[in-house]
Coordinates of C-alpha atoms and ligand atoms in Angstrom, one line a residue:
X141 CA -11.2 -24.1 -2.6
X142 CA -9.4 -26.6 -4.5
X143 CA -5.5 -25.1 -5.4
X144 CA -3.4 -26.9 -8.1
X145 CA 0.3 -26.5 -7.4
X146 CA 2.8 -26.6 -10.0
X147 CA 6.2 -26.4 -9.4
X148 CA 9.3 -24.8 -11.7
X149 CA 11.6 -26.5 -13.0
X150 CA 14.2 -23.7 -13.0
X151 CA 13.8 -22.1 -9.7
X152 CA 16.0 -19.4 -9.4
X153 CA 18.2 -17.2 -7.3
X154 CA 17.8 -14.3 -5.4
X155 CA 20.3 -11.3 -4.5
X156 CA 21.4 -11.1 -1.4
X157 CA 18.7 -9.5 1.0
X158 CA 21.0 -6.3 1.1
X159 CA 20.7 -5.5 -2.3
X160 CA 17.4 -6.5 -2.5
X161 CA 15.6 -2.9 -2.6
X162 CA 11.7 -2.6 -3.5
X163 CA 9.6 -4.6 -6.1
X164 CA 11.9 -5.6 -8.3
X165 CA 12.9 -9.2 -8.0
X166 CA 10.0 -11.6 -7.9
X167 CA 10.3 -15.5 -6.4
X168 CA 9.1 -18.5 -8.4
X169 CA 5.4 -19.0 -8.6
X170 CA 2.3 -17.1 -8.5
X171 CA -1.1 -17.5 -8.1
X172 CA -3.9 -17.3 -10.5
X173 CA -7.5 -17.6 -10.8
X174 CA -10.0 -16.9 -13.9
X175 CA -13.5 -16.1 -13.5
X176 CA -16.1 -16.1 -15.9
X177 CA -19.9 -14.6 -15.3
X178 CA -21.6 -18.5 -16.5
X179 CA -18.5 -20.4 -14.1
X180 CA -17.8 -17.9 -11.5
X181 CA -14.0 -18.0 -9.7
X182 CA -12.5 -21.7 -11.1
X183 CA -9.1 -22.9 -12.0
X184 CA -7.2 -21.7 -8.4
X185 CA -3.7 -22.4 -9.5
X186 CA -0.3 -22.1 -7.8
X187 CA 2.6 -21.9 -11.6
X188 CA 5.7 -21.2 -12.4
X189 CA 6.2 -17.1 -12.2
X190 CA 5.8 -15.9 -16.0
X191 CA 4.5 -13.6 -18.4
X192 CA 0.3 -13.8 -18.7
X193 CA -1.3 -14.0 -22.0
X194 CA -4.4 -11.9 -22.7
X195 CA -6.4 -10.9 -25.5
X196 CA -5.2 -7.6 -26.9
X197 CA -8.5 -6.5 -26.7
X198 CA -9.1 -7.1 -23.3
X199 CA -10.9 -4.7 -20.8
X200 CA -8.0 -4.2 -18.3
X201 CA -5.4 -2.9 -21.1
X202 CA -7.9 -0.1 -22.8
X203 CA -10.1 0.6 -20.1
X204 CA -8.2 -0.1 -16.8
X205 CA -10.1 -2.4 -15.0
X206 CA -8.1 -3.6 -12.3
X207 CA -7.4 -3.2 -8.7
X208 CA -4.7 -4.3 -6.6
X209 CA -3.6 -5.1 -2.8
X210 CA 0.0 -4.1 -0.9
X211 CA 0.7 -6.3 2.2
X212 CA 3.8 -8.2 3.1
X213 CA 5.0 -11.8 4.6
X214 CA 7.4 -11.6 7.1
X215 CA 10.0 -13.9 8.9
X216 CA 9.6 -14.1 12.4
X217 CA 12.7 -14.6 14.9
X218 CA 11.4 -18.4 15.3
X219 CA 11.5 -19.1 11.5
X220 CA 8.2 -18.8 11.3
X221 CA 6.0 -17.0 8.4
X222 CA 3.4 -14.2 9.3
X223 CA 0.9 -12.0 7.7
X224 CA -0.4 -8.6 9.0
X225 CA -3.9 -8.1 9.1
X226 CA -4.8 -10.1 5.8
X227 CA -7.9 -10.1 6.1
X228 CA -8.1 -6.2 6.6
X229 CA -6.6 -6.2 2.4
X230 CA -8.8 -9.0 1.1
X231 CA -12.1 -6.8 2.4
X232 CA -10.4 -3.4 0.8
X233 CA -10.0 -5.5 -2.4
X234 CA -13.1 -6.7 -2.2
X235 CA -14.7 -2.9 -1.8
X236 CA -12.1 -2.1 -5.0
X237 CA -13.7 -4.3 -7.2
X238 CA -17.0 -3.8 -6.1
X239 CA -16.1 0.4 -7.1
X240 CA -14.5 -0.7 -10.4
X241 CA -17.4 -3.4 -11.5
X242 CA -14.9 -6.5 -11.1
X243 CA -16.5 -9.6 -9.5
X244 CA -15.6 -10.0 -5.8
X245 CA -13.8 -13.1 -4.0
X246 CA -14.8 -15.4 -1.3
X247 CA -12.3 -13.6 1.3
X248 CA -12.1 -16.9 2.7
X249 CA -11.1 -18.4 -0.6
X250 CA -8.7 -15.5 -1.4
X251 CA -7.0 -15.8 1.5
X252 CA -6.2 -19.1 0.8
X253 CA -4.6 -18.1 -1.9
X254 CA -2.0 -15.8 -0.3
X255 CA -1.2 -18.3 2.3
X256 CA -1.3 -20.9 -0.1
X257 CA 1.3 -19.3 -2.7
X258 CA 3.1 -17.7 0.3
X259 CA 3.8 -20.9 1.8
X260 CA 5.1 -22.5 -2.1
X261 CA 7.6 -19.6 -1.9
X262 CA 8.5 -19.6 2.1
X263 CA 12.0 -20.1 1.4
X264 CA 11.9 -16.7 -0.5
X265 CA 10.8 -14.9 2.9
X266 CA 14.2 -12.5 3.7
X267 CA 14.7 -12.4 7.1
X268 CA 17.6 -9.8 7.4
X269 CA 16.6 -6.7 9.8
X270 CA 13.9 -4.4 7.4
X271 CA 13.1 -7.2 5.0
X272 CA 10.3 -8.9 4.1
X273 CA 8.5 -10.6 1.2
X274 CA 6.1 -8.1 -0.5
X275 CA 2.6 -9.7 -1.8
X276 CA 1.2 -7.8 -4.4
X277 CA -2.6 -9.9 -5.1
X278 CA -4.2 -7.8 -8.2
X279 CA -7.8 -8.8 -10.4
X280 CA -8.4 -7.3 -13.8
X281 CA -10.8 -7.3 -16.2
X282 CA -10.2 -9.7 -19.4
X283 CA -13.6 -9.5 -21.6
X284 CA -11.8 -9.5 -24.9
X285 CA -14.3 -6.9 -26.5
X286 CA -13.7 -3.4 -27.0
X287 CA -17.5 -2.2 -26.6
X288 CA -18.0 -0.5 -22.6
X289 CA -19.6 -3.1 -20.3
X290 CA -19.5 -4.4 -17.0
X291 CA -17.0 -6.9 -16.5
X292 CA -17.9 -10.9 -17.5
X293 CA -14.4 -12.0 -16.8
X294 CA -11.5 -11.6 -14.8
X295 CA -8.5 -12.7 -13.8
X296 CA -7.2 -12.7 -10.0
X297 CA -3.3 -13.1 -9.7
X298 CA -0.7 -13.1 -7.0
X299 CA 3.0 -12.4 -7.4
X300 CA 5.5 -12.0 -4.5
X301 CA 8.7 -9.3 -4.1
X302 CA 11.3 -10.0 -1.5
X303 CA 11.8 -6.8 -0.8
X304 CA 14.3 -4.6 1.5
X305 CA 13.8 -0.5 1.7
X306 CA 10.7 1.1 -0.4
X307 CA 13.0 4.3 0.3
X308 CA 16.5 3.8 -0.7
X309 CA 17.5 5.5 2.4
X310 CA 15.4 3.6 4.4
X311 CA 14.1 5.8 7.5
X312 CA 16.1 9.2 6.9
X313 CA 13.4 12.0 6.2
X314 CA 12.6 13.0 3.1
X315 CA 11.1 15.9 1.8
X316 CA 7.9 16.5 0.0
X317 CA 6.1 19.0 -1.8
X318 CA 2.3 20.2 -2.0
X319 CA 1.3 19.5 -5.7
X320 CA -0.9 22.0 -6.9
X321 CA -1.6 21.4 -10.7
X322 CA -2.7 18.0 -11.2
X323 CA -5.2 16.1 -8.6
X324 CA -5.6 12.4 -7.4
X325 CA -8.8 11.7 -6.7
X326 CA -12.3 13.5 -6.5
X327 CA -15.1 12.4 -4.1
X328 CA -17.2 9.9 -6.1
X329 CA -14.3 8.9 -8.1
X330 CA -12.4 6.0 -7.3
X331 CA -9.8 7.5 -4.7
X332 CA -10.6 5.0 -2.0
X333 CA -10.5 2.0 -4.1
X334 CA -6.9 0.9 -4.8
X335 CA -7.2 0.3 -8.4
X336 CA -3.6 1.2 -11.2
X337 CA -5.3 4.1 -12.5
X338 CA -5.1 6.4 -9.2
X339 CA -1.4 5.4 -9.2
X340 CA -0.9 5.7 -13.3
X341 CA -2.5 9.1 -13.2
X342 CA -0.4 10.0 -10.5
X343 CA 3.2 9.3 -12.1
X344 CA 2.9 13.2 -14.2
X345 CA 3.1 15.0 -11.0
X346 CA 5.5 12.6 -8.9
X347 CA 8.0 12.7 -11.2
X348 CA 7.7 16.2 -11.4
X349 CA 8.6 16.2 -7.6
X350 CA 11.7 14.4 -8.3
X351 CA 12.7 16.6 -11.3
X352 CA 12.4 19.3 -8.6
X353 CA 14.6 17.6 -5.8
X354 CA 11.3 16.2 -3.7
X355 CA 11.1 12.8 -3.1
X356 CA 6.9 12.2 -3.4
X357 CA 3.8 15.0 -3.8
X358 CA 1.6 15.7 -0.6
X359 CA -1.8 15.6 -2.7
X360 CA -4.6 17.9 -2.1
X361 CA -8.6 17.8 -2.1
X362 CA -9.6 17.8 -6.2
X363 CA -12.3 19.6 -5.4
X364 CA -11.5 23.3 -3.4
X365 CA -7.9 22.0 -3.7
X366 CA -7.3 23.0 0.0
X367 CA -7.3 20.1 2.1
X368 CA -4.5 17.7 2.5
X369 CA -5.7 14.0 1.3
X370 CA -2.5 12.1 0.9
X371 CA 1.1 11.6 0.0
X372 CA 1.9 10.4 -3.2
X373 CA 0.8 6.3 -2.4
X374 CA 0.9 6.4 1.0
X375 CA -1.3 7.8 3.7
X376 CA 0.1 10.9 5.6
X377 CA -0.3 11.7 9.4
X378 CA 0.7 15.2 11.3
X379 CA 2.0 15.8 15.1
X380 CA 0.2 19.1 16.0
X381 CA 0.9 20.9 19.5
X382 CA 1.0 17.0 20.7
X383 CA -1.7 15.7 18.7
X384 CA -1.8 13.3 16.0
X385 CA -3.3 15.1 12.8
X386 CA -4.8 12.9 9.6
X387 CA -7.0 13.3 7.1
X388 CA -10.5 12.0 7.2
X389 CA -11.3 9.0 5.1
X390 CA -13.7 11.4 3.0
X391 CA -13.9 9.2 0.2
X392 CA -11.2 10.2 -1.9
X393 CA -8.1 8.9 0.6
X394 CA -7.6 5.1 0.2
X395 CA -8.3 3.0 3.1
X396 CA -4.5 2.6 4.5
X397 CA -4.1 -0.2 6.7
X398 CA -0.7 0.6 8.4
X399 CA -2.9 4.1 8.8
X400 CA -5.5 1.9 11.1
X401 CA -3.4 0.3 12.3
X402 CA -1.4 3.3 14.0
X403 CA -4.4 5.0 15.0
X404 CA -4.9 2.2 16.8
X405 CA -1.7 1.5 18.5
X406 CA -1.3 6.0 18.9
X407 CA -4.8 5.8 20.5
X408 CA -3.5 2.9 23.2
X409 CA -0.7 5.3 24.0
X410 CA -2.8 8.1 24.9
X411 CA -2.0 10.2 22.0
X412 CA -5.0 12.3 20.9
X413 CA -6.0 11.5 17.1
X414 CA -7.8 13.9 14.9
X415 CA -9.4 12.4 11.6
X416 CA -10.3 15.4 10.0
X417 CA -10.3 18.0 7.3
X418 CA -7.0 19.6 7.4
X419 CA -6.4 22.8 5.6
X420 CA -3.4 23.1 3.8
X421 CA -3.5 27.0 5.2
X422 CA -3.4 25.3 8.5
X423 CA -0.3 22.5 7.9
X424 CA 1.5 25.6 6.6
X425 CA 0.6 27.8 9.5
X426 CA 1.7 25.3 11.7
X427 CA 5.0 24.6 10.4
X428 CA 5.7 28.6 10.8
X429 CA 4.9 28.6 13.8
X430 CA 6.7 26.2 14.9
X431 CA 3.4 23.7 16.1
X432 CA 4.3 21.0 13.4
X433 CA 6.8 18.6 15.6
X434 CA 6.6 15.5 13.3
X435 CA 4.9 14.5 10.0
X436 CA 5.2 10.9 8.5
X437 CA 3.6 9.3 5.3
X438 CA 2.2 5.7 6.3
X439 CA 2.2 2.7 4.1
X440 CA 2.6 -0.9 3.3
X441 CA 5.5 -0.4 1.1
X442 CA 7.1 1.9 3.1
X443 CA 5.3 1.3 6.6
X444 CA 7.0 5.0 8.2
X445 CA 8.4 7.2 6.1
X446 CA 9.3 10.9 8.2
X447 CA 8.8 14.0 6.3
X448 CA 11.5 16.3 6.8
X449 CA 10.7 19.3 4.3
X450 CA 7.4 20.5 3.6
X451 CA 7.0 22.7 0.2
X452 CA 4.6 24.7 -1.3
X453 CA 4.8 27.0 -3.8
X454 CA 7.3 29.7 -2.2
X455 CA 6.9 28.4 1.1
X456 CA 9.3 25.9 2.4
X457 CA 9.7 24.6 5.9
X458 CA 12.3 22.0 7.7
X459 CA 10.2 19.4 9.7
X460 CA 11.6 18.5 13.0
X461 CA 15.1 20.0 11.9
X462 CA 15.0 17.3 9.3
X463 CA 15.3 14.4 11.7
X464 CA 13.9 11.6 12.6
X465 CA 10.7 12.4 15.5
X466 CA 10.7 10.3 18.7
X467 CA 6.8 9.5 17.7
X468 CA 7.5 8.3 14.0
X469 CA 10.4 6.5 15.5
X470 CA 8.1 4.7 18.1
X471 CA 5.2 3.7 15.7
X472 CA 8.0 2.6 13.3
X473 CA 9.5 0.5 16.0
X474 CA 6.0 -0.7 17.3
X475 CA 4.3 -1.8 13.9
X476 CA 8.0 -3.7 12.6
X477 CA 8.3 -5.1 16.0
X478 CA 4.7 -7.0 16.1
X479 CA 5.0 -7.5 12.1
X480 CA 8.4 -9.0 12.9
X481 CA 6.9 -11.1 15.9
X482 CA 9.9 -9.4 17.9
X483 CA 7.0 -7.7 19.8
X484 CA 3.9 -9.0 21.3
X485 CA 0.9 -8.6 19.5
X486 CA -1.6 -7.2 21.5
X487 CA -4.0 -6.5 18.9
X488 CA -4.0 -9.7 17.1
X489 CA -3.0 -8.8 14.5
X490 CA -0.5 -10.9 13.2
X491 CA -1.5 -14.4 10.9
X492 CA 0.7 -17.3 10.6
X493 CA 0.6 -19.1 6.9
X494 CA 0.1 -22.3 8.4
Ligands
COI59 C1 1.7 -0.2 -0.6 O1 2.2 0.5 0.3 O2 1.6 -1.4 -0.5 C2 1.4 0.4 -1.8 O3 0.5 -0.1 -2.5 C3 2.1 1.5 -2.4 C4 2.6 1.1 -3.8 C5 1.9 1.9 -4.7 C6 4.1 1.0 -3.9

């Protein structure tokens, strides 16, 4: 795939990496691409980092057509650049737009892109201890007509965070509570597809955590509303009487690949994994009795992030004695160590921009 680069003229200037926190400052270019149903993908361009111009009527702003990725560049101890299983995002976008009726990319061709823009922007890649630079590659829908249709064109962008923390505290524990009003996602619906609307329709109840003093929802099944899907944007995993609890990917829990991932590295360890249904009844019953040693939520963003209060309704538990487990500490460690090319990389996982 051909890739114009244009360069700014104003390039910019970041905070220092300590003050950087999540999402919020943005380096100088980003990539674009335009599709149309009679041209397919064209026009792969690297530009200056800017507002995009869209018809007001088009799809993605009145009938939400747009998915998006989370994955992250980071900077090795060499100077180097690396991805984490990129390919692993470009298929799960791929199976998002497929879901949502938004055309597919090459992967080949997409992943291009990330390397391509990462690598304009290298310089932007943090290297202080916990940061990296966050890649956020999204596609919408841009038919500029108001009648409901499949999608006939598209846009695919990618915009890049240096990012510290997702949690201002970084590692401490934080506590969560079960939501029980609203739902995220119902089997058939689009809960495994990583598309804005899971996470807009999600914003209700999360701030109503934080209103109460929580710091994210643990979400439940939409459907009997008694199995525990996931936390509020990340993946969630239990330690049960020594084995490693999460729930099945039924359908409705989004494909998580720092989830994968640990089930992979827990699995080389010897830890015993269960992907299954799990009651809430039964997380609750565990924390009683005192069977509940760790819980985490699992993410890109956030890669580890311990629970250390579980709520619901009237019952209320300390996880761990609010501390940090020795198993969330070790996957923590593992994962940032072979993201940060500080540990081997058994797996493979890791993919240098150039
Ligand atoms: C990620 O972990 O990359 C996510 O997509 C979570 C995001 C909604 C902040």
């Amino acid at each position: 795939m051909n890739i114009t680069i244009t360069k700014t003229t104003h390039p910019g200037t970041l905070p220092p990496s300590d003050q950087l926190g999540f999402g919020t400052v943005f380096t100088d270019h980003m990539f674009l691409m335009d599709y149309s149903a009679d041209k397919g993908w064209h026009d792969a361009r690297v530009v200056p980092y800017g507002p995009i111009t869209m018809s007001p009527a088009a799809s993605v702003l009145h009938y939400g057509t747009e998915v998006f990725e989370g994955m992250k560049a980071y900077r090795r101890p060499d100077g180097g650049v690396q991805l984490f299983r990129p390919c692993e995002n470009v298929a799960r976008l791929n199976r998002s737009c497929e879901r949502l009726g938004l055309p597919q990319l090459d992967p080949d061709d997409a992943l291009q892109a990330i390397k391509t823009v990462v690598k304009v922007d290298e310089n932007c890649v943090p290297s202080d201890p916990g940061t990296s630079l966050y890649i956020r590659p999204f596609l919408y829908g841009t038919d500029p007509t108001l009648a409901l249709h499949g999608v006939h064109e598209a846009t695919f962008a990618i915009i890049l965070s240096p990012s510290g923390s997702y949690f201002k505290n970084g590692l401490q524990p934080v506590p969560i509570m079960v939501e029980t009003e609203d739902v995220r996602a119902v089997r058939g619906g689009t809960g495994e597809a990583k598309c804005g609307g899971n996470y807009g329709a999600a914003n209700r109840a999360g701030d109503r955590a934080i209103e109460k003093g929580f710091s994210q929802v643990l979400w439940l099944d939409g459907v009997e509303r008694k199995y525990v899907e996931e936390g509020g944007g990340m993946n969630v995993m239990f330690k049960i009487n020594g084995t490693v609890v999460t729930p099945a990917l039924t359908g409705s829990i989004l494909r998580g690949v720092t989830r994968k991932s640990a089930i992979e590295l827990l699995k080389s360890w010897g830890v015993p994994v269960e992907e299954r249904l799990l009651s809430v009844d039964e997380l609750f019953d565990a924390a009683a009795s005192g069977t509940l040693e760790e819980a985490w939520c699992i993410g890109t963003a956030a890669v580890i992030s311990p629970i250390g209060e579980l709520s619901w309704g009237d019952r209320d538990y300390k996880v761990n004695d609010n501390k940090i487990g020795a198993l969330s500490q070790k996957l923590y460690d593992e994962l940032t160590g072979i993201q940060w090319g500080t540990k081997p990389d058994p797996f493979g996982w890791v993919c240098p921009i150039d």
